[in-house]
Structures are given as structure tokens and as C-alpha cells.
Short mmCIF file of C-alpha atoms in Angstrom, two decimals:
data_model
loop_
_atom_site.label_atom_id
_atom_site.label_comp_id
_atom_site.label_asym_id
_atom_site.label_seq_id
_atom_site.Cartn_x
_atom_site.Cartn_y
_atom_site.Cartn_z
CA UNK A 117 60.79 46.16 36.25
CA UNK A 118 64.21 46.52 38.30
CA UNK A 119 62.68 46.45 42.18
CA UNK A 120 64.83 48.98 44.59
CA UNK A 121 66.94 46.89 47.10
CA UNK A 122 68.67 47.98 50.53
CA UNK A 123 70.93 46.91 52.85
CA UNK A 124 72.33 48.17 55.54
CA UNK A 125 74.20 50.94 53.86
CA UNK A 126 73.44 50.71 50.38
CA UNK A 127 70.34 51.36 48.31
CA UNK A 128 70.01 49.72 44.99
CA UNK A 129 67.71 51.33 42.14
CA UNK A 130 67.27 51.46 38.64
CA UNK A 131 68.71 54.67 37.31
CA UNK A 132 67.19 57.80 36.75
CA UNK A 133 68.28 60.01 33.59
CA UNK A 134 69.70 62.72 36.23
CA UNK A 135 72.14 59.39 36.95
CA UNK A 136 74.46 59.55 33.61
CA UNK A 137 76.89 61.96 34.89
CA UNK A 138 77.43 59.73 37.52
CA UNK A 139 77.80 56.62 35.30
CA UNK A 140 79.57 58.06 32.97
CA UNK A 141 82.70 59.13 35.48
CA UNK A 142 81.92 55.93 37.30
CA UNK A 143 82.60 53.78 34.00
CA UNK A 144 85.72 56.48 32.94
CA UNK A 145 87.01 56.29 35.65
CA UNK A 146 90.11 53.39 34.63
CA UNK A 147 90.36 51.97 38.10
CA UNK A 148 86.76 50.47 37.99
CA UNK A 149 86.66 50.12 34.22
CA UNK A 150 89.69 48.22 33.76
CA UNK A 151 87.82 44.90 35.12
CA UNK A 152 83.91 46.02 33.21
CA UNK A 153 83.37 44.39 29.91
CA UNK A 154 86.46 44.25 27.82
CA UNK A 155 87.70 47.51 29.74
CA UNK A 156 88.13 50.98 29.89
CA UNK A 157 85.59 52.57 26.86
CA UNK A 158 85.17 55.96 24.86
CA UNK A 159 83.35 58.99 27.12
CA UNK A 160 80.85 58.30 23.89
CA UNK A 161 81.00 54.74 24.34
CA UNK A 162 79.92 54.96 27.96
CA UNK A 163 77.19 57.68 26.99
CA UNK A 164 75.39 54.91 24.80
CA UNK A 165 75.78 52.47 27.06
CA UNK A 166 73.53 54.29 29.62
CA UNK A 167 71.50 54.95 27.13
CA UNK A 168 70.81 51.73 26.13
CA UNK A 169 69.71 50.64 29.79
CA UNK A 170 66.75 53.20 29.21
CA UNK A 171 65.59 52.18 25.85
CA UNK A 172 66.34 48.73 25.48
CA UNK A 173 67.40 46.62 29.05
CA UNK A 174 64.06 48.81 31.06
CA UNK A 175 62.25 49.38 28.27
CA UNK A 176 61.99 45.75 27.38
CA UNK A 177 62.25 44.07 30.93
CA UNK A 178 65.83 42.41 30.15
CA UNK A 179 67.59 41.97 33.16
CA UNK A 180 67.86 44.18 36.39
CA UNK A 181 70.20 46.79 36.85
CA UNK A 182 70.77 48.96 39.47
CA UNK A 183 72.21 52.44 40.67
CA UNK A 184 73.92 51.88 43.92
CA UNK A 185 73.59 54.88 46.08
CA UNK A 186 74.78 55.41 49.71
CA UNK A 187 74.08 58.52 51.79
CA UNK A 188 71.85 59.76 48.15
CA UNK A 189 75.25 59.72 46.27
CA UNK A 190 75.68 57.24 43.43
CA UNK A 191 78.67 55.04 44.57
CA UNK A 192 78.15 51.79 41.80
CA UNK A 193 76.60 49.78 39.56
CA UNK A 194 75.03 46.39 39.64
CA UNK A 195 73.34 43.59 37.36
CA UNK A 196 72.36 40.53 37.24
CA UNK A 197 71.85 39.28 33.95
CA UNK A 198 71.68 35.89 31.71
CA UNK A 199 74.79 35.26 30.16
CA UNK A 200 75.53 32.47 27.62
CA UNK A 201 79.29 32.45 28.77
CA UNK A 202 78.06 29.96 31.64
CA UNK A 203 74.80 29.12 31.01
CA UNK A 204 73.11 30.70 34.02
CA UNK A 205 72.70 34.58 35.57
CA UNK A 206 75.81 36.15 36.03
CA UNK A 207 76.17 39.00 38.67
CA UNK A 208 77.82 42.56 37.85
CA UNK A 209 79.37 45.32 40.17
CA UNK A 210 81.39 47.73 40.49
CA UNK A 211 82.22 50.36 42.82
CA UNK A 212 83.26 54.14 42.91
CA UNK A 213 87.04 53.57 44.14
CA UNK A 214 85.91 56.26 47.34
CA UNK A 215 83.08 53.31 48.41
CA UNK A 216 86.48 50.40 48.81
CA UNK A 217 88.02 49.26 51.82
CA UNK A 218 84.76 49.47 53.47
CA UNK A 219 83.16 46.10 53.45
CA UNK A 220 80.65 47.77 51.06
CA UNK A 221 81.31 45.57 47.90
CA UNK A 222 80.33 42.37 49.56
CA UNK A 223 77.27 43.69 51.21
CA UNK A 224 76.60 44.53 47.25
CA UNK A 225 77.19 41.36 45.98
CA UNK A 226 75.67 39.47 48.95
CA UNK A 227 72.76 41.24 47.84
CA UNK A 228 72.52 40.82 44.26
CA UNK A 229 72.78 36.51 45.00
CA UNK A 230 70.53 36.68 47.69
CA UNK A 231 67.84 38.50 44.94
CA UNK A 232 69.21 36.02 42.11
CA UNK A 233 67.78 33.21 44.78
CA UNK A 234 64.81 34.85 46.44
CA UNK A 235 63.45 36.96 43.34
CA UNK A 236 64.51 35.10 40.35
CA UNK A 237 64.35 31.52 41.98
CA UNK A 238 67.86 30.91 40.80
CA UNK A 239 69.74 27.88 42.30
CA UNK A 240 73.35 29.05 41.20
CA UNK A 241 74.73 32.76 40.23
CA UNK A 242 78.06 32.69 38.31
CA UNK A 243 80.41 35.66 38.61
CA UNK A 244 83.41 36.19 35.69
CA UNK A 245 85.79 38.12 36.76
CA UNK A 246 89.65 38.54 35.03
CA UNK A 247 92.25 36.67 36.72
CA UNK A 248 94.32 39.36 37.41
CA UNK A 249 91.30 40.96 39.65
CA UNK A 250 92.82 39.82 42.85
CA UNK A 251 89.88 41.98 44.93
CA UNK A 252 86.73 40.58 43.47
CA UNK A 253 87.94 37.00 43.66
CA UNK A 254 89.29 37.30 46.85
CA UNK A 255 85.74 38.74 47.96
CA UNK A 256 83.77 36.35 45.85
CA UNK A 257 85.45 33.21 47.43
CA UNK A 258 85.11 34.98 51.10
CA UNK A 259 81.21 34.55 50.22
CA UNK A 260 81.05 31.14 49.25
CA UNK A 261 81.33 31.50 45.51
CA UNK A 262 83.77 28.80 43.76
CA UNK A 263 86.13 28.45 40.87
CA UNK A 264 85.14 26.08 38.29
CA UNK A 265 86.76 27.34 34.83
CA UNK A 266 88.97 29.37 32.96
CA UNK A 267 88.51 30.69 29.97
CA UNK A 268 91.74 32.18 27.73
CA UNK A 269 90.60 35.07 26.34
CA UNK A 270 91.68 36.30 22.53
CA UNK A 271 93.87 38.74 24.26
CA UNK A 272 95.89 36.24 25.78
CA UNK A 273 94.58 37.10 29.44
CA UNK A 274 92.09 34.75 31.48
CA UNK A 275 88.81 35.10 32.60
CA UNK A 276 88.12 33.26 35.97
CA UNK A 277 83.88 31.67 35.93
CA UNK A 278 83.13 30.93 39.94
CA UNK A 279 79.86 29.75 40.79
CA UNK A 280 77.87 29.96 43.86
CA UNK A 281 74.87 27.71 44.54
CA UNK A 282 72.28 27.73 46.54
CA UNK A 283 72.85 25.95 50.01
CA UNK A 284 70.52 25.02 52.93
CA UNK A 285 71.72 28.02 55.02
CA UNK A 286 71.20 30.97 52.44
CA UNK A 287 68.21 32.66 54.05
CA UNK A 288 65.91 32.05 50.86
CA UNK A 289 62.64 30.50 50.74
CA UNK A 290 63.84 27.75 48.33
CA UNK A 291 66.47 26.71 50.74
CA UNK A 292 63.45 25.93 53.28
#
């Protein structure tokens, strides 16, 4: 089951069915979509995806994935997940464009490694994240994650895999 998570201004929980109005413009909304998944998706599209975290990720313990609420309003959308494209957990966010500029997407990603090392006992998250996303790499590599491949996609554009392991100062019990 998907624990709740806070920080200092964000609270991370799995989704409630009131939540799909929120996800819905969250994932239609191009400026956040355009780096999900292989982009921007049908209304319908997006509808069955949020279905699908109710009766298939929850419903058969998959992978965590959160609502990310601050001040009770649902500002985002986090995972972390297996993925085959690395061989490890990769980590997933986005943010409402009205949560940027803040400092609010690296407390969210901060926080979904620090429960890929403390909850899951991982000793390396991956991130994959388009080349073209200038923001997300720019705050991945500000929190110690690193490049280590590219991979062309069929579209012609390249997806950037960065890796962050776990180091002796990440405040996790496995680092003791």
C-alpha cells in the first residue's frame, strides 16, 4: 500500500477517486504532459489512466504513486516504479505549472529518493527524462543525480537515463 509522505510543504498520498478531476487537467494540461510518457494524451486517454491506478497499480500493490497536495490542493503527481528501461526503480513527477519556481519540485523528488532508499532499500534510483527537458535535468543534477546514457528514441528525439546512488551522507539507515 502507497504510505502518505510530507515534507515541509508538500503532502504525498495515494489518490482518492474525488482526485481525477484534478489528474485529469493536471495530465491535459500540455506544459506538464509534454515531458509524461510519450506526451500529451486523449482527455479519454488520461481518464483510463487514473483509472488504472485504482484497479490495477493499488489494487495489486505495483508500485507507489502519489497525489501531491499542498495547502489541501492537488499540485502533482509522483511514482516510483520498476522500470526495465534501466534495470532499477525509476522516479516520476510532475508538477501543476502554478507549484514552479518555488523550490517545490526538488523537495518532491528529494523525497521520492530518499523513500526509494529508506522504504524500498534501494541503493540507486534512475530518473529518464527527454533531453530537451532543460528543468528536470538541471534539478536532477543540482541533487546529485548523474548522466550515464542516452537512448535515441523512434521519434528521433533522446531520452537522457541519470542515476543517483546511494552515498554515505544520504540520511538513510543503509548509509549508516
Amino acid at each position: 500500500m502507497t504510505p502518505t509522505l510530507r515534507t515541509e510543504r508538500l503532502l504525498l498520498e495515494p489518490y482518492f477517486p474525488e482526485d481525477e478531476e484534478g489528474f485529469v487537467a493536471l495530465f491535459q494540461d500540455t506544459r506538464v504532459s509534454q515531458w509524461m510518457g510519450d506526451g500529451p494524451a486523449s482527455e479519454a486517454s488520461d481518464r483510463a489512466l487514473f483509472g488504472r491506478i485504482f484497479t490495477k497499480v493499488y489494487a495489486q500493490n505495483l508500485f507507489d504513486v502519489w497525489a501531491v497536495r499542498r495547502d489541501g490542493l492537488l499540485v502533482g503527481h509522483a511514482e516510483i516504479k520498476p522500470t526495465d528501461v534501466v534495470g532499477g526503480h525509476e522516479i516520476i513527477y510532475a508538477l501543476a505549472p502554478t507549484a514552479w519556481g518555488v523550490g517545490l519540485g526538488t523537495e518532491l523528488a528529494e523525497a521520492i529518493v530518499a523513500y526509494g532508499f529508506d522504504a524500498l532499500g534501494l541503493t540507486e534510483v534512475h530518473a529518464t527524462v527527454a533531453a530537451t527537458n532543460e528543468a528536470s535535468l538541471t534539478l536532477l543534477d543540482r541533487i546529485g543525480f548523474e548522466h550515464v546514457q542516452d537512448i535515441k528514441e523512434e521519434d528521433g528525439s533522446t531520452t537522457r537515463v541519470l542515476t543517483r546512488r546511494l552515498a554515505a551522507t544520504d540520511k538513510s539507515p543503509l548509509a549508516r
